[in-house]
DNA sequence: TGTAATTAAGACAAAATTGTCCGTTATTTG
DNA sequence: CAAATAACGGACAATTTTGTCTTAATTACA
């Protein structure tokens, strides 16, 4: 599995937040219902993103979450890195510590270019890209 | 995580089998020690590969495992598909069923090319490639 | 000021993955 | 044939991930 469920949920939620017209807060419950994500689980995922500054939150009535930065300044890489860690972008396919150009594993030549392409693409695509695409082409994010 | 531990172990073991000079059986215990893999766990992984015909086994003294086909005829794709399934090569990044050209998710354009490159490369690289590289360049597979 | 709404935080449960152990079956060798 | 070896198969334990529940803290609003 490429991404954990937690990370998939986080990406869905942040794209949804990126699609909002104004900067008012959206309740986590709303997002959870929208995409059929377990509410309390999503809460924890969004807390991670909040701690990282990608998301902002307020408690109480009319509270909820919204993006903590310009959607243009948040990349897919950022979100994945916060929730799943940067491992997928850097680690050896076989899990060998120290695998690299100097002391590669047998799969290094195979995996390194793909990993690099993945990282570059993930760093190049922003939440704004994803959200505006979703609106423009009327894509579904979940369900 | 891209590959499960089970799959990493399976790849290490099969590369090792591909490196053997003759077609005699290697005991699973030997392989487990070589790469510090939990013995009984490796046993189960190799059983999967045996059931799939990628590996052959015999019980008893002088028993063990060896490749079940020409190393040239076994690809990295085959091994991953047997142990982790083909999902990683085909599935939507966000896990949406039915995501594809017709009804893409917002990440489809991002992920599909990477996924395809991954699959093509994995289908193009054989155990013979991996094993001969390992021998020629004296690479480490584990530890 | 009090009530409803909503995130935060922690404990706990369920499920999946990983790892361990033991008895059975099959094979070689003395 | 007996003993040693080694894969097979099932049960079980540990760990991680995923999901649920409850209480506390904070905010808006009547």
Coordinates of C-alpha atoms (C1' of nucleotides) in Angstrom, one line a residue:
Chain A
X1 CA 0.0 0.0 0.0
X2 CA 1.4 3.3 -1.0
X3 CA -0.4 5.5 1.5
X4 CA -1.9 4.7 4.9
X5 CA -5.6 5.2 5.3
X6 CA -4.8 8.1 7.6
X7 CA -2.9 9.8 4.8
X8 CA -5.7 9.2 2.2
X9 CA -8.2 10.7 4.6
X10 CA -5.9 13.7 5.1
X11 CA -5.5 14.3 1.4
X12 CA -9.3 14.1 0.8
X13 CA -9.9 16.5 3.6
X14 CA -7.4 19.1 2.6
X15 CA -8.5 19.0 -1.0
X16 CA -12.0 19.7 0.3
X17 CA -10.8 22.5 2.4
X18 CA -8.9 23.9 -0.6
X19 CA -12.2 24.0 -2.5
X20 CA -14.0 26.2 0.0
X21 CA -15.0 29.6 -1.4
X22 CA -14.4 31.7 1.8
X23 CA -12.1 31.2 4.8
X24 CA -14.8 30.2 7.2
X25 CA -14.2 27.0 9.3
X26 CA -15.7 23.7 8.2
X27 CA -16.6 21.2 10.9
X28 CA -14.7 17.9 10.8
X29 CA -18.1 16.2 11.2
X30 CA -19.1 17.7 7.8
X31 CA -16.0 16.4 6.1
X32 CA -16.2 13.0 7.7
X33 CA -19.8 12.7 6.4
X34 CA -18.9 14.0 3.0
X35 CA -16.4 11.3 2.4
X36 CA -17.6 8.6 4.8
X37 CA -14.5 8.8 7.0
X38 CA -14.6 7.7 10.6
X39 CA -15.1 11.0 12.5
X40 CA -12.8 10.5 15.4
X41 CA -10.1 9.1 13.3
X42 CA -10.3 12.0 10.9
X43 CA -10.1 14.3 13.9
X44 CA -6.7 12.8 14.8
X45 CA -5.4 13.1 11.3
X46 CA -6.4 16.7 11.1
X47 CA -4.8 17.4 14.4
X48 CA -1.5 16.2 12.9
X49 CA -2.0 18.7 10.0
X50 CA -3.0 21.4 12.5
X51 CA 0.2 20.9 14.5
X52 CA 2.2 21.2 11.3
X53 CA 0.5 24.4 10.3
X54 CA -1.1 23.1 7.2
X55 CA -4.5 23.3 8.8
X56 CA -5.9 25.8 11.3
X57 CA -8.7 25.0 13.8
X58 CA -11.0 26.6 16.4
X59 CA -13.1 24.9 18.9
X60 CA -16.7 25.8 19.8
X61 CA -19.8 26.7 17.9
X62 CA -19.0 27.8 14.3
X63 CA -15.6 26.2 14.9
X64 CA -13.9 23.7 12.6
X65 CA -10.9 23.6 10.4
X66 CA -9.6 25.5 7.4
X67 CA -6.3 25.6 5.6
X68 CA -3.5 27.3 7.5
X69 CA -1.7 28.6 4.5
X70 CA -2.4 29.6 0.9
X71 CA -3.4 26.5 -1.0
X72 CA -0.7 27.4 -3.4
X73 CA 1.9 27.0 -0.7
X74 CA 0.8 23.5 0.4
X75 CA 2.0 20.6 -1.7
X76 CA 1.0 17.0 -1.8
X77 CA 4.5 16.3 -0.6
X78 CA 3.8 18.3 2.5
X79 CA 0.7 16.5 3.4
X80 CA 2.1 13.0 2.9
X81 CA 5.3 13.9 4.8
X82 CA 3.3 15.1 7.8
X83 CA 1.0 12.0 8.0
X84 CA 3.1 9.1 6.6
X85 CA 6.6 10.6 6.9
X86 CA 9.1 11.2 4.2
X87 CA 10.2 7.6 4.2
X88 CA 8.4 6.7 1.0
X89 CA 10.3 9.4 -0.8
X90 CA 13.7 8.5 0.4
X91 CA 13.9 4.9 1.7
X92 CA 15.4 1.9 0.1
X93 CA 12.9 -0.4 -1.5
X94 CA 14.2 -3.3 0.5
X95 CA 14.6 -1.3 3.7
X96 CA 18.4 -1.4 3.8
X97 CA 19.8 1.4 5.8
X98 CA 22.5 3.3 4.0
X99 CA 21.4 2.2 0.6
X100 CA 22.3 4.8 -1.9
X101 CA 24.7 5.6 -4.8
X102 CA 27.7 4.4 -2.9
X103 CA 26.3 1.2 -1.4
X104 CA 23.2 0.4 -3.4
X105 CA 21.0 -2.6 -3.0
X106 CA 20.1 -4.7 -6.1
X107 CA 16.8 -2.8 -6.5
X108 CA 18.3 0.7 -6.2
X109 CA 18.7 1.3 -9.9
X110 CA 15.1 0.2 -10.4
X111 CA 13.5 2.1 -7.5
X112 CA 15.5 5.3 -7.2
X113 CA 14.2 6.9 -10.4
X114 CA 10.6 6.1 -9.6
X115 CA 11.0 7.4 -6.1
X116 CA 12.5 10.6 -7.4
X117 CA 9.8 11.1 -10.0
X118 CA 7.3 10.6 -7.2
X119 CA 8.9 13.1 -4.9
X120 CA 9.4 15.7 -7.7
X121 CA 5.8 15.4 -8.8
X122 CA 4.5 15.5 -5.3
X123 CA 6.5 18.7 -4.6
X124 CA 5.3 20.2 -7.8
X125 CA 1.6 19.7 -7.2
X126 CA -0.2 22.1 -4.8
X127 CA -3.5 21.9 -3.0
X128 CA -4.6 24.7 -5.3
X129 CA -3.9 22.6 -8.3
X130 CA -5.8 19.7 -6.9
X131 CA -8.8 21.7 -5.6
X132 CA -9.2 23.8 -8.7
X133 CA -9.0 20.7 -10.9
X134 CA -11.6 19.1 -8.7
X135 CA -14.0 22.0 -9.1
X136 CA -13.3 22.6 -12.8
X137 CA -13.8 19.0 -13.9
X138 CA -16.3 18.2 -11.2
X139 CA -14.3 15.3 -9.9
X140 CA -15.1 13.2 -6.9
X141 CA -12.7 13.1 -4.0
X142 CA -14.3 10.3 -2.0
X143 CA -17.0 7.7 -1.9
Chain B
X1 CA 5.3 2.0 3.0
X2 CA 5.6 0.7 -0.5
X3 CA 6.2 -3.0 0.2
X4 CA 5.2 -5.0 3.2
X5 CA 7.9 -6.7 5.2
X6 CA 6.8 -10.0 3.9
X7 CA 7.4 -8.7 0.4
X8 CA 10.8 -7.3 1.1
X9 CA 11.8 -10.7 2.6
X10 CA 10.5 -12.5 -0.4
X11 CA 12.5 -10.3 -2.8
X12 CA 15.7 -10.7 -0.8
X13 CA 15.2 -14.5 -0.6
X14 CA 14.5 -14.9 -4.3
X15 CA 17.4 -12.8 -5.4
X16 CA 19.5 -15.0 -3.2
X17 CA 18.1 -18.1 -4.8
X18 CA 18.8 -16.5 -8.2
X19 CA 22.5 -16.1 -7.2
X20 CA 23.0 -19.8 -6.6
X21 CA 25.5 -21.6 -8.9
X22 CA 23.7 -24.9 -9.1
X23 CA 20.1 -26.0 -8.8
X24 CA 20.5 -27.7 -5.4
X25 CA 18.0 -26.7 -2.6
X26 CA 18.9 -24.1 -0.1
X27 CA 17.4 -24.4 3.4
X28 CA 15.1 -21.6 4.5
X29 CA 17.0 -21.4 7.7
X30 CA 20.2 -20.6 5.8
X31 CA 18.4 -17.7 4.0
X32 CA 16.8 -16.4 7.2
X33 CA 20.2 -16.3 8.9
X34 CA 21.9 -14.7 5.9
X35 CA 19.5 -11.7 6.0
X36 CA 18.3 -11.8 9.6
X37 CA 14.8 -12.6 8.7
X38 CA 12.5 -14.3 11.2
X39 CA 12.7 -17.9 10.2
X40 CA 9.1 -19.0 10.5
X41 CA 7.8 -15.8 8.9
X42 CA 10.1 -16.3 5.9
X43 CA 8.8 -19.9 5.7
X44 CA 5.3 -18.6 5.2
X45 CA 6.4 -16.0 2.6
X46 CA 8.2 -18.7 0.6
X47 CA 5.2 -21.0 0.8
X48 CA 3.2 -18.3 -1.0
X49 CA 5.9 -18.2 -3.7
X50 CA 6.0 -22.0 -3.8
X51 CA 2.2 -22.1 -4.4
X52 CA 2.7 -19.7 -7.2
X53 CA 5.4 -21.8 -8.9
X54 CA 8.0 -19.1 -8.5
X55 CA 9.8 -21.3 -5.9
X56 CA 10.1 -25.1 -5.6
X57 CA 10.6 -26.9 -2.4
X58 CA 11.4 -30.3 -1.0
X59 CA 11.1 -31.5 2.6
X60 CA 13.5 -33.5 4.5
X61 CA 17.3 -33.7 4.7
X62 CA 19.0 -32.0 1.8
X63 CA 15.7 -30.3 1.3
X64 CA 15.0 -26.6 1.0
X65 CA 13.9 -24.2 -1.7
X66 CA 15.1 -23.1 -5.1
X67 CA 13.6 -21.1 -8.0
X68 CA 10.8 -22.9 -9.8
X69 CA 11.5 -21.2 -13.2
X70 CA 14.3 -19.8 -15.1
X71 CA 15.4 -16.6 -13.3
X72 CA 15.0 -14.9 -16.6
X73 CA 11.3 -15.7 -16.5
X74 CA 10.6 -14.3 -13.1
X75 CA 10.1 -10.6 -12.8
X76 CA 10.0 -8.3 -9.8
X77 CA 6.4 -7.7 -10.7
X78 CA 5.6 -11.4 -10.3
X79 CA 7.1 -11.5 -6.8
X80 CA 5.4 -8.4 -5.6
X81 CA 2.1 -9.4 -7.2
X82 CA 2.1 -12.8 -5.4
X83 CA 3.0 -11.4 -1.9
X84 CA 1.4 -8.0 -1.8
X85 CA -1.0 -8.3 -4.7
X86 CA -1.3 -6.2 -7.8
X87 CA -3.0 -3.4 -6.1
X88 CA 0.0 -1.1 -5.9
X89 CA 0.2 -1.2 -9.7
X90 CA -3.4 -0.6 -10.4
X91 CA -5.2 1.1 -7.5
X92 CA -6.2 4.7 -7.1
X93 CA -3.9 6.6 -4.9
X94 CA -6.9 7.7 -2.7
X95 CA -8.4 4.3 -2.8
X96 CA -11.5 5.3 -4.9
X97 CA -13.1 2.3 -6.6
X98 CA -13.6 2.9 -10.3
X99 CA -11.0 5.7 -10.5
X100 CA -9.6 5.8 -14.0
X101 CA -9.6 7.8 -17.2
X102 CA -13.4 8.2 -17.3
X103 CA -14.0 9.0 -13.7
X104 CA -10.6 10.1 -12.2
X105 CA -9.9 11.3 -8.7
X106 CA -8.0 14.6 -8.3
X107 CA -4.8 12.8 -7.9
X108 CA -5.2 10.5 -10.9
X109 CA -3.1 12.7 -13.3
X110 CA -0.4 12.8 -10.7
X111 CA -0.3 9.2 -9.7
X112 CA -1.2 7.2 -12.9
X113 CA 2.1 7.9 -14.7
X114 CA 4.2 7.0 -11.7
X115 CA 2.2 3.8 -11.1
X116 CA 2.6 2.9 -14.8
X117 CA 6.3 3.6 -14.8
X118 CA 6.6 1.4 -11.7
X119 CA 4.7 -1.4 -13.2
X120 CA 6.6 -1.3 -16.5
X121 CA 9.9 -1.2 -14.8
X122 CA 8.9 -4.0 -12.4
X123 CA 7.8 -6.2 -15.4
X124 CA 11.0 -5.4 -17.2
X125 CA 13.4 -6.4 -14.5
X126 CA 14.0 -10.1 -13.9
X127 CA 15.5 -12.1 -11.1
X128 CA 18.4 -12.8 -13.4
X129 CA 19.0 -9.1 -13.8
X130 CA 18.9 -8.6 -10.1
X131 CA 21.0 -11.6 -9.2
X132 CA 23.7 -11.1 -11.8
X133 CA 24.0 -7.4 -10.8
X134 CA 24.3 -8.4 -7.2
X135 CA 27.1 -10.8 -8.0
X136 CA 28.9 -8.6 -10.5
X137 CA 28.9 -5.5 -8.3
X138 CA 29.2 -7.4 -5.1
X139 CA 26.0 -5.8 -3.7
X140 CA 24.4 -6.5 -0.4
X141 CA 20.8 -7.8 -0.3
X142 CA 20.2 -7.5 3.4
X143 CA 21.6 -6.6 6.8
Chain C
dT1 C1' -24.6 33.6 32.0
dG2 C1' -25.8 29.3 30.5
dT3 C1' -26.4 26.1 26.7
dA4 C1' -25.2 24.0 22.4
dA5 C1' -21.5 23.2 19.3
dT6 C1' -17.1 21.7 18.2
dT7 C1' -12.0 20.5 18.6
dA8 C1' -8.6 18.2 21.8
dA9 C1' -7.0 14.4 24.3
dG10 C1' -6.8 10.0 26.1
dA11 C1' -8.4 5.4 26.9
dC12 C1' -9.8 1.5 24.8
dA13 C1' -11.3 -2.0 21.1
dA14 C1' -10.9 -4.3 16.6
dA15 C1' -8.3 -5.6 12.7
dA16 C1' -4.2 -6.4 10.1
dT17 C1' 0.5 -7.4 10.0
dT18 C1' 4.5 -9.4 11.9
dG19 C1' 6.7 -12.7 14.6
dT20 C1' 6.9 -17.3 17.6
dC21 C1' 6.1 -22.0 18.6
dC22 C1' 4.8 -26.8 18.1
dG23 C1' 3.4 -31.0 15.9
dT24 C1' 3.2 -33.3 11.3
dT25 C1' 5.0 -34.9 7.0
dA26 C1' 8.4 -36.1 3.9
dT27 C1' 13.3 -37.1 2.6
dT28 C1' 18.1 -38.4 3.1
dT29 C1' 21.5 -41.1 5.3
dG30 C1' 23.7 -44.3 8.4
Chain D
dC1 C1' 14.6 -49.2 9.7
dA2 C1' 15.9 -45.4 12.7
dA3 C1' 17.4 -40.9 13.2
dA4 C1' 18.2 -36.5 11.7
dT5 C1' 16.8 -32.9 8.7
dA6 C1' 13.7 -29.6 6.8
dA7 C1' 9.3 -27.8 4.7
dC8 C1' 4.2 -27.6 5.9
dG9 C1' 0.3 -26.1 8.6
dG10 C1' -2.1 -24.4 12.4
dA11 C1' -2.4 -22.0 16.7
dC12 C1' -1.1 -18.2 19.2
dA13 C1' 1.3 -13.8 20.7
dA14 C1' 3.1 -9.1 19.9
dT15 C1' 2.9 -4.9 17.4
dT16 C1' 0.9 -1.5 14.5
dT17 C1' -2.9 0.6 12.3
dT18 C1' -7.5 1.7 12.3
dG19 C1' -11.7 2.8 14.5
dT20 C1' -14.8 3.9 18.8
dC21 C1' -16.0 6.2 22.9
dT22 C1' -15.9 9.4 26.7
dT23 C1' -14.6 13.6 28.9
dA24 C1' -12.5 18.1 28.9
dA25 C1' -11.7 22.7 27.0
dT26 C1' -13.2 26.4 24.2
dT27 C1' -16.3 29.3 21.5
dA28 C1' -20.7 31.5 19.8
dC29 C1' -25.0 33.0 20.7
dA30 C1' -29.5 33.5 22.8

